[in-house]
Short mmCIF file of C-alpha atoms in Angstrom, two decimals:
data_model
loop_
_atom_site.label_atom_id
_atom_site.label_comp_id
_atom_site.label_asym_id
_atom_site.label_seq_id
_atom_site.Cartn_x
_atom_site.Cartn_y
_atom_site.Cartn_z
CA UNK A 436 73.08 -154.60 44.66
CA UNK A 437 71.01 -152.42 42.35
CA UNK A 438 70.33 -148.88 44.18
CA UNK A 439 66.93 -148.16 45.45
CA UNK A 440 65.21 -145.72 43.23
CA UNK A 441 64.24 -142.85 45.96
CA UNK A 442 62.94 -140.82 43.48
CA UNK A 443 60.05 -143.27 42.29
CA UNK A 444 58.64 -142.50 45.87
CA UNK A 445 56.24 -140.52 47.67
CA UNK A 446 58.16 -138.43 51.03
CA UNK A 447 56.13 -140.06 53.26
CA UNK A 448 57.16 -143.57 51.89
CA UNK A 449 60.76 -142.47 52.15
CA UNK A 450 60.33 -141.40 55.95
CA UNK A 451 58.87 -144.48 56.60
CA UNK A 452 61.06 -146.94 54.21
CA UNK A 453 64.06 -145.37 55.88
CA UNK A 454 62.35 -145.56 59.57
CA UNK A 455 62.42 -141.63 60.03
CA UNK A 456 60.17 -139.26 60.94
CA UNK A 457 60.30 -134.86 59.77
CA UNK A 458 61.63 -134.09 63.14
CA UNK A 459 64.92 -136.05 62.41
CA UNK A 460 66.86 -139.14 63.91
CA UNK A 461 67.96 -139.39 67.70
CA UNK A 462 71.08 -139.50 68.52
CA UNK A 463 71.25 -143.19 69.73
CA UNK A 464 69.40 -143.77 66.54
CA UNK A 465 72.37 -142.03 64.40
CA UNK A 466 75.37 -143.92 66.19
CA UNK A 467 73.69 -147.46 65.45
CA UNK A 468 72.97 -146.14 61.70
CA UNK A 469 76.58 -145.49 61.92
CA UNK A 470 78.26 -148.45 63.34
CA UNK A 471 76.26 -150.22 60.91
CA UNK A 472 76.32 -148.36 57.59
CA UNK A 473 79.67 -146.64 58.53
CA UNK A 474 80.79 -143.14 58.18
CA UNK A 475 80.15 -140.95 55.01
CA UNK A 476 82.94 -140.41 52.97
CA UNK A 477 84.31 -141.65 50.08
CA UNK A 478 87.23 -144.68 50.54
CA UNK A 479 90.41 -142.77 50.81
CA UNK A 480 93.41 -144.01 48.26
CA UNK A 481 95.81 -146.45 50.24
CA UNK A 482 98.37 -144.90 52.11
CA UNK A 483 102.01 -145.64 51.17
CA UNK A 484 104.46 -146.44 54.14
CA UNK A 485 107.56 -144.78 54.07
CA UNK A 486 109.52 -147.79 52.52
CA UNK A 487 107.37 -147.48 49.51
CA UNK A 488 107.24 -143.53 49.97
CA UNK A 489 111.48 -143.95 49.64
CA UNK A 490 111.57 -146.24 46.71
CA UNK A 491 109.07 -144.16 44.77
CA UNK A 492 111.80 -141.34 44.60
CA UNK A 493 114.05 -143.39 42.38
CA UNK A 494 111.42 -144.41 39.66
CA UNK A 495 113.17 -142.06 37.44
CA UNK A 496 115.00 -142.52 34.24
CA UNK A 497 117.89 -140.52 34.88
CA UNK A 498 118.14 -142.28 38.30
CA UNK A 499 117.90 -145.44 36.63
CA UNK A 500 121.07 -144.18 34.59
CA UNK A 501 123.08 -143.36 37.47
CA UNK A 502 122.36 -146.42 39.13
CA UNK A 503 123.42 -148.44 35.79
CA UNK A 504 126.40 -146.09 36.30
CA UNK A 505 127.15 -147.18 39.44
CA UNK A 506 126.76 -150.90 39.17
CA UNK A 507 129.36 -150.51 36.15
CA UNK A 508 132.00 -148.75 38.37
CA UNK A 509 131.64 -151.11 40.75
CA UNK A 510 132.51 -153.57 38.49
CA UNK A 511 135.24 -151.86 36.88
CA UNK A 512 136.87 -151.63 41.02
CA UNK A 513 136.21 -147.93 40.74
CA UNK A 514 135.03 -147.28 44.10
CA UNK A 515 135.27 -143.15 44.73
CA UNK A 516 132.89 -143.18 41.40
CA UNK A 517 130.46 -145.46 42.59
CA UNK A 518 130.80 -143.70 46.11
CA UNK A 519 129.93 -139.80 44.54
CA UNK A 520 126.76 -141.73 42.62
CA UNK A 521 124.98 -143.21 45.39
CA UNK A 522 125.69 -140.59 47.60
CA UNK A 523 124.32 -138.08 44.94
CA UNK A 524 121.57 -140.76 44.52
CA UNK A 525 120.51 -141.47 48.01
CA UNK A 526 120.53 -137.70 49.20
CA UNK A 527 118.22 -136.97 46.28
CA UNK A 528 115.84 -139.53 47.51
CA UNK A 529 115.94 -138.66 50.91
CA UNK A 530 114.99 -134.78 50.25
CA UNK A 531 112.19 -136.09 48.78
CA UNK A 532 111.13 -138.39 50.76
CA UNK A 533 111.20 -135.67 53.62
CA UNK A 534 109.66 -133.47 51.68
CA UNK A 535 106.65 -135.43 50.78
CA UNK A 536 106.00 -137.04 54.50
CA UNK A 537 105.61 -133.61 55.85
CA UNK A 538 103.44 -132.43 53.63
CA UNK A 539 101.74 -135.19 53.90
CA UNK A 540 101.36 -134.95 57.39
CA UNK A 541 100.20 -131.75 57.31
CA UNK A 542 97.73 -132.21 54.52
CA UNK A 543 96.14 -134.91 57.32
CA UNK A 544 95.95 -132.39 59.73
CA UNK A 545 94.26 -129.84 57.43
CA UNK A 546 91.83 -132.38 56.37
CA UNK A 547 91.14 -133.01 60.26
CA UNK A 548 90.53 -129.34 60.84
CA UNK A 549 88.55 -128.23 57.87
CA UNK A 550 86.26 -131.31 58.38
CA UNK A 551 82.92 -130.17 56.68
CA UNK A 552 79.90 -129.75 58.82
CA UNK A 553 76.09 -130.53 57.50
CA UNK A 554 73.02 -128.81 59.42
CA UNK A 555 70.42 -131.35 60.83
CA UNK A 556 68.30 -132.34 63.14
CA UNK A 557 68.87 -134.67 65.66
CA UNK A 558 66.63 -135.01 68.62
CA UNK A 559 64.05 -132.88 67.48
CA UNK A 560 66.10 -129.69 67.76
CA UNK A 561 68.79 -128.31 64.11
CA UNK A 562 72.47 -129.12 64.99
CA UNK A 563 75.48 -129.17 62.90
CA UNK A 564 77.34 -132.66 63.00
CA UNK A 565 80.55 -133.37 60.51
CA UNK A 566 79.52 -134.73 57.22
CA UNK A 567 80.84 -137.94 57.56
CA UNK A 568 78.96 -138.79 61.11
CA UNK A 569 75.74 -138.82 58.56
CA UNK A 570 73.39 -141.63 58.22
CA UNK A 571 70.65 -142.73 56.14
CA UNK A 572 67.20 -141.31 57.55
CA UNK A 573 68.94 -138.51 59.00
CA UNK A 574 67.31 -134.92 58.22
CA UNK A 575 69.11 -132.22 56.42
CA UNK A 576 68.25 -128.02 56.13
CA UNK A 577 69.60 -126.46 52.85
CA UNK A 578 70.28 -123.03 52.27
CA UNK A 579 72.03 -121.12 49.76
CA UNK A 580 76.07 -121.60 50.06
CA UNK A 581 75.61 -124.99 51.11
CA UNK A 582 77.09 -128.35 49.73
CA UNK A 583 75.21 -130.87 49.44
CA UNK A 584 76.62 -133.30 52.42
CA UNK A 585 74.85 -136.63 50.47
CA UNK A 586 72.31 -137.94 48.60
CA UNK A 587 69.20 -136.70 49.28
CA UNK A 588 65.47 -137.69 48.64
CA UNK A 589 64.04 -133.72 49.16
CA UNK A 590 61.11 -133.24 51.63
CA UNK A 591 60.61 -129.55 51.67
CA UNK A 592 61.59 -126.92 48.95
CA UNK A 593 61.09 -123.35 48.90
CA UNK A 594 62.75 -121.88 45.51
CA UNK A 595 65.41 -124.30 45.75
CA UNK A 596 68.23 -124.64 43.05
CA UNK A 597 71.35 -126.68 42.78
CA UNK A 598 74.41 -126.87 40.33
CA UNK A 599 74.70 -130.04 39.21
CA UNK A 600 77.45 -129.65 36.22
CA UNK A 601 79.88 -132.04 37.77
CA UNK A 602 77.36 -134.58 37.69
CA UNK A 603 74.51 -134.12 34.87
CA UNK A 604 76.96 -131.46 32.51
CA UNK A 605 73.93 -129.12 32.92
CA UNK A 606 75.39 -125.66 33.23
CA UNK A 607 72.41 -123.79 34.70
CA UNK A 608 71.20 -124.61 38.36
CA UNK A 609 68.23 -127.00 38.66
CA UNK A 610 65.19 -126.46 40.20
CA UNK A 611 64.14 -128.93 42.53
CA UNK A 612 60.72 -129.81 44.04
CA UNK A 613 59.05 -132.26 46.46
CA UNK A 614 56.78 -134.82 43.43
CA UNK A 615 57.93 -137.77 43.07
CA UNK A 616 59.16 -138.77 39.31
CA UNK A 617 59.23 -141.73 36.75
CA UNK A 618 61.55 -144.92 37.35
CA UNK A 619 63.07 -143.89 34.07
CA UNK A 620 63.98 -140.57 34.40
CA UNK A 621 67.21 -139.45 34.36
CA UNK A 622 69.93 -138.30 36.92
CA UNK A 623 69.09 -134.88 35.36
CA UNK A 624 65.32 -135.87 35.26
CA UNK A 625 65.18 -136.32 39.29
CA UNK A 626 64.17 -133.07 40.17
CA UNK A 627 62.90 -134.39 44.27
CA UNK A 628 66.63 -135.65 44.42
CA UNK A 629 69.64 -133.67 46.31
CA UNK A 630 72.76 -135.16 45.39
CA UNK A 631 76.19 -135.20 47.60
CA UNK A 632 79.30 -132.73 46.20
CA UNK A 633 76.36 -130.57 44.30
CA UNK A 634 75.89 -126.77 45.33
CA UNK A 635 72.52 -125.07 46.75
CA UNK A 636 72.92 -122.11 44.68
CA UNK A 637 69.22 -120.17 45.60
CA UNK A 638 66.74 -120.93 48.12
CA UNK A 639 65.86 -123.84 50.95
CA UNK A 640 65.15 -126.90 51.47
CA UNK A 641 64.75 -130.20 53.63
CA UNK A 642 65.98 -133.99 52.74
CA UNK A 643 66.53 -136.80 54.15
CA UNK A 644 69.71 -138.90 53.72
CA UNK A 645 69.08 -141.79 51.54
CA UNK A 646 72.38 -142.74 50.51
CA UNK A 647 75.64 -142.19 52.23
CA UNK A 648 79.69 -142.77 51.32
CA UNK A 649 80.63 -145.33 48.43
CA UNK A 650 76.66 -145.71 47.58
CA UNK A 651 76.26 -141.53 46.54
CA UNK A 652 76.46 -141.30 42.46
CA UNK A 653 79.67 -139.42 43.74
CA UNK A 654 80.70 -142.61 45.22
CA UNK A 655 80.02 -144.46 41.72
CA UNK A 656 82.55 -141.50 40.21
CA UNK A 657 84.91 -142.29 42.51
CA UNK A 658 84.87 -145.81 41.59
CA UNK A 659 85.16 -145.33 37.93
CA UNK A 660 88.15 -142.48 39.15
CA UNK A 661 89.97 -145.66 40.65
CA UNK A 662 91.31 -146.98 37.72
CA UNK A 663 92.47 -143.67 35.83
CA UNK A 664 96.01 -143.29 35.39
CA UNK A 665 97.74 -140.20 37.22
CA UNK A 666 99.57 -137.84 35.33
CA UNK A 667 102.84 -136.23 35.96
CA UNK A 668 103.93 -132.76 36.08
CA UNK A 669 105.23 -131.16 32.73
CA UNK A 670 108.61 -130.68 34.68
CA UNK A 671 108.78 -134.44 35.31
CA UNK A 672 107.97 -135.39 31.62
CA UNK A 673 110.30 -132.94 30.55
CA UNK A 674 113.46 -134.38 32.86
CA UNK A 675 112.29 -138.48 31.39
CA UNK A 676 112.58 -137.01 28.28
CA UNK A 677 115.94 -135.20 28.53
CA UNK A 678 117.42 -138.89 30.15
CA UNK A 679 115.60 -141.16 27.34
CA UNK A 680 117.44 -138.54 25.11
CA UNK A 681 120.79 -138.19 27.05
CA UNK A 682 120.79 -142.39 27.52
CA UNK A 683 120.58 -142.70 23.70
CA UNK A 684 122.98 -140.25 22.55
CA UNK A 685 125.80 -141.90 25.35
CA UNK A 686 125.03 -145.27 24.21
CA UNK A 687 125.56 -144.41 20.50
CA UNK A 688 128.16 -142.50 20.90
CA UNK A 689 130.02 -145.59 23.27
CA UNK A 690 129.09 -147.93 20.45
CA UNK A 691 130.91 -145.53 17.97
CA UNK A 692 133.74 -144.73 20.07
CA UNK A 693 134.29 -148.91 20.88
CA UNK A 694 134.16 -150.08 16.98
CA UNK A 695 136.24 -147.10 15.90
CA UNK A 696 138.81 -147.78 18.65
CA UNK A 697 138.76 -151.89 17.99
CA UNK A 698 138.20 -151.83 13.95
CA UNK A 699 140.34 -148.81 12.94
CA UNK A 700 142.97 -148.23 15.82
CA UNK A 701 143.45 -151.94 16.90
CA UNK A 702 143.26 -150.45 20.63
CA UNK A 703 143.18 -154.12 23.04
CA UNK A 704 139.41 -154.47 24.05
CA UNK A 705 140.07 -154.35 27.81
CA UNK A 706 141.44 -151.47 27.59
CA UNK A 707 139.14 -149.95 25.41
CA UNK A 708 135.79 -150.76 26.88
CA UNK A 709 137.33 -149.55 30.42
CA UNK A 710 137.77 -146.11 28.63
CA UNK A 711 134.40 -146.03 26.87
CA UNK A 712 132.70 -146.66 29.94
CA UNK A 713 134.95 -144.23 32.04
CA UNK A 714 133.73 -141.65 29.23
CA UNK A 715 130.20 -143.00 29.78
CA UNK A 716 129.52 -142.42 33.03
CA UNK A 717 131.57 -139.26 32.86
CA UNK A 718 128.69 -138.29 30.57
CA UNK A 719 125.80 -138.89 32.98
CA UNK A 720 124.95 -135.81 35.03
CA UNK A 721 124.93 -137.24 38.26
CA UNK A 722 124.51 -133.96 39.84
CA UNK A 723 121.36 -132.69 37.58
CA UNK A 724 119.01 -134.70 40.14
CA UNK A 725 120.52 -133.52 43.02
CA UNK A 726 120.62 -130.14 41.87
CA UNK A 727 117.15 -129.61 40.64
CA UNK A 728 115.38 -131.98 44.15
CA UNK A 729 117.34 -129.32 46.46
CA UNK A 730 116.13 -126.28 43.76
CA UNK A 731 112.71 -127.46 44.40
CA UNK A 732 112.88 -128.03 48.04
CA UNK A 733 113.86 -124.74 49.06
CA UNK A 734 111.33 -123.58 46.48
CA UNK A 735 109.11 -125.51 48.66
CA UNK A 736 110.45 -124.23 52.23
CA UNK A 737 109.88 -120.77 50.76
CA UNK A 738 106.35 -121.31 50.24
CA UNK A 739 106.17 -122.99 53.42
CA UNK A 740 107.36 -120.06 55.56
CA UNK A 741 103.78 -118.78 53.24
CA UNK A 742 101.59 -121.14 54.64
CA UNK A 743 101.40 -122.90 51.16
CA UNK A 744 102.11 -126.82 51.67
CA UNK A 745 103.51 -128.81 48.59
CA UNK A 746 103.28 -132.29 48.26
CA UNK A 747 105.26 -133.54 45.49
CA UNK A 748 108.29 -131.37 44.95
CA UNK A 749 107.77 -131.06 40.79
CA UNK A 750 104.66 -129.67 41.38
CA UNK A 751 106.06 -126.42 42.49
CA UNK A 752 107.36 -125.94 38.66
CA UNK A 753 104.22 -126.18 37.85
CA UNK A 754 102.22 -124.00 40.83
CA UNK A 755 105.17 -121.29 39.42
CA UNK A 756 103.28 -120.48 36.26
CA UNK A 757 99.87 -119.95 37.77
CA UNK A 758 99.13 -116.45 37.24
CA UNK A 759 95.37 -115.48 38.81
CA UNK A 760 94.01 -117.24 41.84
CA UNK A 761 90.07 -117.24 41.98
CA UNK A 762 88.75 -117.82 45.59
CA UNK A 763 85.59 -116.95 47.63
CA UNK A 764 85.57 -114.37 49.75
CA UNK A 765 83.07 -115.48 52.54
CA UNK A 766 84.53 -117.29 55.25
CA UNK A 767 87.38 -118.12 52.92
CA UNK A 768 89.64 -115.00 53.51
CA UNK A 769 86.79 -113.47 56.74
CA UNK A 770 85.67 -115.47 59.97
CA UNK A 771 82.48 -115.93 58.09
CA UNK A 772 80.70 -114.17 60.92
CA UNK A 773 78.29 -111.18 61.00
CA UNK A 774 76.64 -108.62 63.35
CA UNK A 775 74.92 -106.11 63.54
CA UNK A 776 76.24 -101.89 64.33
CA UNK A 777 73.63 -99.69 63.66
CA UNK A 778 70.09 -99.94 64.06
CA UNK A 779 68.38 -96.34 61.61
CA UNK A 780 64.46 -96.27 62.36
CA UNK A 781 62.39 -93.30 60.51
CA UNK A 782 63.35 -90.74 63.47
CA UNK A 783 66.57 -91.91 65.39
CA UNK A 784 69.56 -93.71 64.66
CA UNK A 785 71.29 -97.01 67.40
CA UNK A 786 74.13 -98.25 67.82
CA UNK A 787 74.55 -101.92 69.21
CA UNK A 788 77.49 -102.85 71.30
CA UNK A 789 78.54 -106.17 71.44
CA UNK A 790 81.22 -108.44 70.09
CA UNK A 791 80.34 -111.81 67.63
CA UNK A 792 76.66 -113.47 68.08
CA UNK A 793 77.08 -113.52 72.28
CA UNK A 794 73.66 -111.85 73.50
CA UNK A 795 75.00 -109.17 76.00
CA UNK A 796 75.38 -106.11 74.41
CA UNK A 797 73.99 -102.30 75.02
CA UNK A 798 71.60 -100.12 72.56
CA UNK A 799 72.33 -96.84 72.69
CA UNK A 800 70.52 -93.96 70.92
CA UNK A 801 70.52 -89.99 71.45
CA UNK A 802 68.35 -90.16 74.29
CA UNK A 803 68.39 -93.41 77.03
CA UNK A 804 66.35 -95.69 75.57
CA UNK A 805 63.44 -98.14 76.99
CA UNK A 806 63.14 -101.14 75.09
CA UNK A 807 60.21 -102.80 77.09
CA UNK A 808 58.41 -99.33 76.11
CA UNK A 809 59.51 -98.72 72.31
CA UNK A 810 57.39 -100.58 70.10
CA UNK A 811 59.27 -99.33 67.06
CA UNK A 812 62.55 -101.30 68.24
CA UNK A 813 60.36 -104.40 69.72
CA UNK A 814 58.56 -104.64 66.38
CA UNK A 815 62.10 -104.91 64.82
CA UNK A 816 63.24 -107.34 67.36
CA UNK A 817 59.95 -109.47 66.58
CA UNK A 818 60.43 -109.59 62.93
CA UNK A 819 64.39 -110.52 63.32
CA UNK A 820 62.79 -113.09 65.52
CA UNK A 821 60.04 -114.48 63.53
CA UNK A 822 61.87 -114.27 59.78
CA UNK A 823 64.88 -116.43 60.78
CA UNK A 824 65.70 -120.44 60.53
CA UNK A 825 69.12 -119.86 62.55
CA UNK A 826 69.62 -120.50 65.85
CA UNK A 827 72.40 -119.48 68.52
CA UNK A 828 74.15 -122.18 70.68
CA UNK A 829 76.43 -121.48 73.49
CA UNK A 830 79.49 -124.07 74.35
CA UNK A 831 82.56 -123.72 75.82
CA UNK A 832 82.07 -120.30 77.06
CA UNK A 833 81.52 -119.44 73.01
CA UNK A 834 78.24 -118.25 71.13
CA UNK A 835 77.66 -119.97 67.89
CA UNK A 836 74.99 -119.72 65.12
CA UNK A 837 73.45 -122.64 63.06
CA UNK A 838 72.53 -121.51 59.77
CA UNK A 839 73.18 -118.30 58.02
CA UNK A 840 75.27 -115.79 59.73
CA UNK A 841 73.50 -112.87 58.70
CA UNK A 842 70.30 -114.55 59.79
CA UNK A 843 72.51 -115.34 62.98
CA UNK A 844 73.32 -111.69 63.60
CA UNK A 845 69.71 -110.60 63.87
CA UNK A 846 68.78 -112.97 66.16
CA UNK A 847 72.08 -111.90 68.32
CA UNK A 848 70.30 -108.25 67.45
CA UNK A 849 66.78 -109.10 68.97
CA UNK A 850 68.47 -110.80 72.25
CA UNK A 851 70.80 -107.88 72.58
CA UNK A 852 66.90 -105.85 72.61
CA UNK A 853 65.52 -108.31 74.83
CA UNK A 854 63.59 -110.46 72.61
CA UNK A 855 64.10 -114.19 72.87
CA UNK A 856 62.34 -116.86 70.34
CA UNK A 857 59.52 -118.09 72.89
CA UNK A 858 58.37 -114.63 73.23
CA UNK A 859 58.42 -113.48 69.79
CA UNK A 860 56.57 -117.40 68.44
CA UNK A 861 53.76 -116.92 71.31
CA UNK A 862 50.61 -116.69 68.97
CA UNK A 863 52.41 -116.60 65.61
CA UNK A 864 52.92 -119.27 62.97
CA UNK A 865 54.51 -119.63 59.80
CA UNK A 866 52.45 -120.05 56.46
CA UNK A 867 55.49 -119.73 53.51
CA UNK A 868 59.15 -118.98 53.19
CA UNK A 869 60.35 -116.60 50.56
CA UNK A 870 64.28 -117.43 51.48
CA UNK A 871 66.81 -114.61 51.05
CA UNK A 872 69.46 -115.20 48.91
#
C-alpha cells in the first residue's frame, strides 16, 4: 500500500484525517489504536532455539575437519581417536552454546529495562508511555536530547532542529517548521516531518504520530537491512582461513606420501593408506578449537565479572583492540537528575534542602526567612513556575519529572518555596517559547 503523504497536508487535516485532536488521544482511544495497528517497533530477527543455537557452533571449517577426522577413524576401528575428537568437538560446542544463551538472555533483559520512553499526552494531561505502546494520532512534546519515538507530521515548532544523517546523509541538523510542502519533495525536502530514530538536536516541538513500527522510513531500512549478509569477526575469518590452508597442505601432502609409498616403495595399499591417514588426522589440531573457545570464554567471564555482556565469543578478539570509548555523559554515566542547592539574590545567599525533585524541603538564609512575605524569592518561584513545560508526578511513594530535568528541578525549587502551578498560571498566559538548549 503506497504511504500516505503527511506532509502534502495542512495540521488541521492531519488531526482530523487521523481522528485526533491538540490535546492528545485517551487512553481507551490508545489501547484500541494499539490492538489494532500493534505496538511500535521494528520486527525483531527470528529467534533461534537452542537446537539450532547448538548446531550453529560447528559451522566451522576446522570443525568440519575434525569431524571428517573422526568419521575416518571410525572406519579405520580406531575408537580412542574418534573418542578424543568428538569429545574435543562436542565440549567446544557446548561452551559456546552456553556462552551465547546467557548472553542472550541477558541482552533480553537489558532490552526490557532500558525500554525507551516518549513524552505525550494522553487524556489531556503530558505523560511518558514506552515507545512502542505508541499509536497513530497520538501527540508527542520534543525537546532537545530527545529521539524521535516515530514518524511524525509536526504541529508546533519553536527553533526546532533534528539530525537526520542516518536517513537523508545531510550532516547539519534540519530545521523544521509547521507549512505544509509539495507531494514531490524529498525526504530531505519535508521540513513539517519528524522522523523515528532521528535526534532533536535544538529547540521544541509538537507532532502527532502518523506512522508507527514497520510503516516509519526506519521501518523501510529495516526491510532493505533484511536481506544483507552478516559479517564475521576478523578472528573468525582468520581461523577459516588457517583450516582451508591447513586442509590443503594435509591433503597434498597424503596424496604425496600415498603415490611415493605405492609407486616407488611398493608398500601394500592397505597398509599404506591406514598410515597416511593415521598421519592425517595426526595432523589436524584437534585441540586448536578447544583451546581458543575456552581462551575466549574466560575472556568473556572476565568481562562479565565487569558488567560487559558478550554475545558471540569471537567478538571479544575483536572488542580487545578497541582503544577509546566515546559515550554521553548525561544520564549515561549520572542518574540524569537535577536540583537545585543554592538560591544567590542581589543581597543574600539560600540554601535549599531537599533530596531529588520530592517537594518537601527547607530554605534557609542568614536570617529566618518568610516566604509568603519576600517578594524577591516569590518572584523567583513565579518565573521557575511560569518558564517551564515539565511537570512532577508522584507514584509509588517516588517524585518524578516529565520533561527536562533541569526544568524539573526548578519546579521542585518553587514547591520547596511554596509556589505550586495553579497559583503561579492565575492571570498569566503564554505568548512564545524561546526553548533553552
Amino acid at each position: 500500500m503506497e504511504p500516505r503523504q503527511w506532509h502534502t497536508l495542512a495540521t488541521d487535516r492531519v488531526l482530523s484525517e487521523l481522528d485526533s485532536a491538540m490535546t492528545g488521544l485517551s487512553s481507551d482511544q490508545a489501547a484500541v489504536r494499539l490492538r489494532s495497528d500493534g505496538a511500535n517497533r521494528l520486527p525483531a530477527p527470528p529467534k533461534r532455539s537452542l537446537t539450532r543455537l547448538f548446531l550453529s557452533q560447528f559451522h566451522n571449517v576446522l570443525i568440519y575437519v575434525l569431524l571428517g577426522s573422526a568419521l575416518i577413524t571410525t572406519l579405520l576401528g580406531h575408537v580412542v581417536d574418534t573418542a578424543v575428537i568428538l569429545a574435543v568437538v562436542v565440549i567446544n560446542a557446548v561452551i559456546g552454546l552456553i556462552q551465547e544463551h546467557r548472553a542472550e538472555r541477558a541482552l533480553a533483559a537489558i532490552q526490557e529495562l532500558l525500554a525507551p520512553y516518549a513524552t505525550v499526552l494522553r487524556d489531556g494531561g503530558r505523560c511518558r508511555v514506552k515507545v512502542e505502546t505508541l499509536v497513530p494520532g497520538d501527540i508527542v512534546l520534543l525537546e532537545a536530547g530527545d529521539r524521535i519515538p516515530a514518524d511524525l507530521r509536526l504541529l508546533q515548532s519553536h527553533g526546532l532542529s533534528i539530525q537526520e544523517s542516518m536517513l537523508t546523509g545531510e550532516s547539519t541538523a534540519v530545521e523544521k517548521h509547521t507549512d505544509p510542502v509539495p507531494v514531490w519533495g524529498e525526504l530531505a525536502e519535508r521540513g513539517c516531518m519528524a522522523f523515528g530514530g532521528t535526534l532533536v538536536v535544538g529547540g521544541q516541538g509538537m507532532g502527532v504520530v502518523v506512522a508507527t513500527g514497520i510503516a516509519t522510513e526506519m521501518g523501510r531500512i529495516s526491510r532493505l537491512l533484511a536481506h544483507v549478509t552478516p559479517r564475521t569477526t576478523p578472528l573468525v575469518r582468520q581461523m577459516n582461513r588457517f583450516a582451508r590452508w591447513l586442509t590443503l597442505i594435509i591433503l597434498v601432502l597424503a596424496a604425496a606420501v600415498m603415490a611415493l609409498g605405492h609407486f616407488l616403495w611398493d608398500y601394500p595399499f592397505g597398509e599404506l593408506f591406514t598410515a597416511v591417514v593415521g598421519l592425517s588426522v595426526a595432523a589436524i589440531p584437534e585441540g586448536l578449537p578447544a583451546v581458543l573457545t575456552i581462551t575466549l570464554a574466560l575472556g568473556a567471564q572476565a568481562m562479565a565479572r565487569r558488567n560487559a555482556l558478550i554475545r558471540h565469543l569471537p567478538a571479544i578478539e575483536t572488542l580487545s583492540s578497541v582503544s577509546v570509548i566515546c559515550t554521553d555523559k548525561t544520564g549515561t554515566l549520572t542518574r540524569n537528575e537535577m536540583a537545585a542547592t543554592e538560591l544567590v539574590t542581589v543581597d543574600e545567599r539560600f540554601t535549599i534542602d531537599g533530596v531529588g525533585y520530592a517537594p518537601d524541603g527547607a530554605i534557609r538564609g542568614a536570617a529566618p526567612i518568610d516566604l509568603q512575605a519576600s517578594l524577591r524569592l516569590r518572584e523567583l518561584a513565579w518565573v521557575a513556575v511560569l518558564c517551564n513545560d515539565a511537570a512532577l508526578q508522584h507514584s509509588d511513594g517516588i517524585w518524578r519529572v516529565e520533561g527536562d530535568p533541569m526544568e524539573g528541578a526548578l519546579l521542585t525549587l518553587a514547591a520547596r518555596m511554596g509556589m505550586s502551578r495553579p497559583d503561579a498560571q492565575r492571570g498569566w498566559g503564554r505568548t512564545d517559547v524561546l526553548p533553552f538548549d
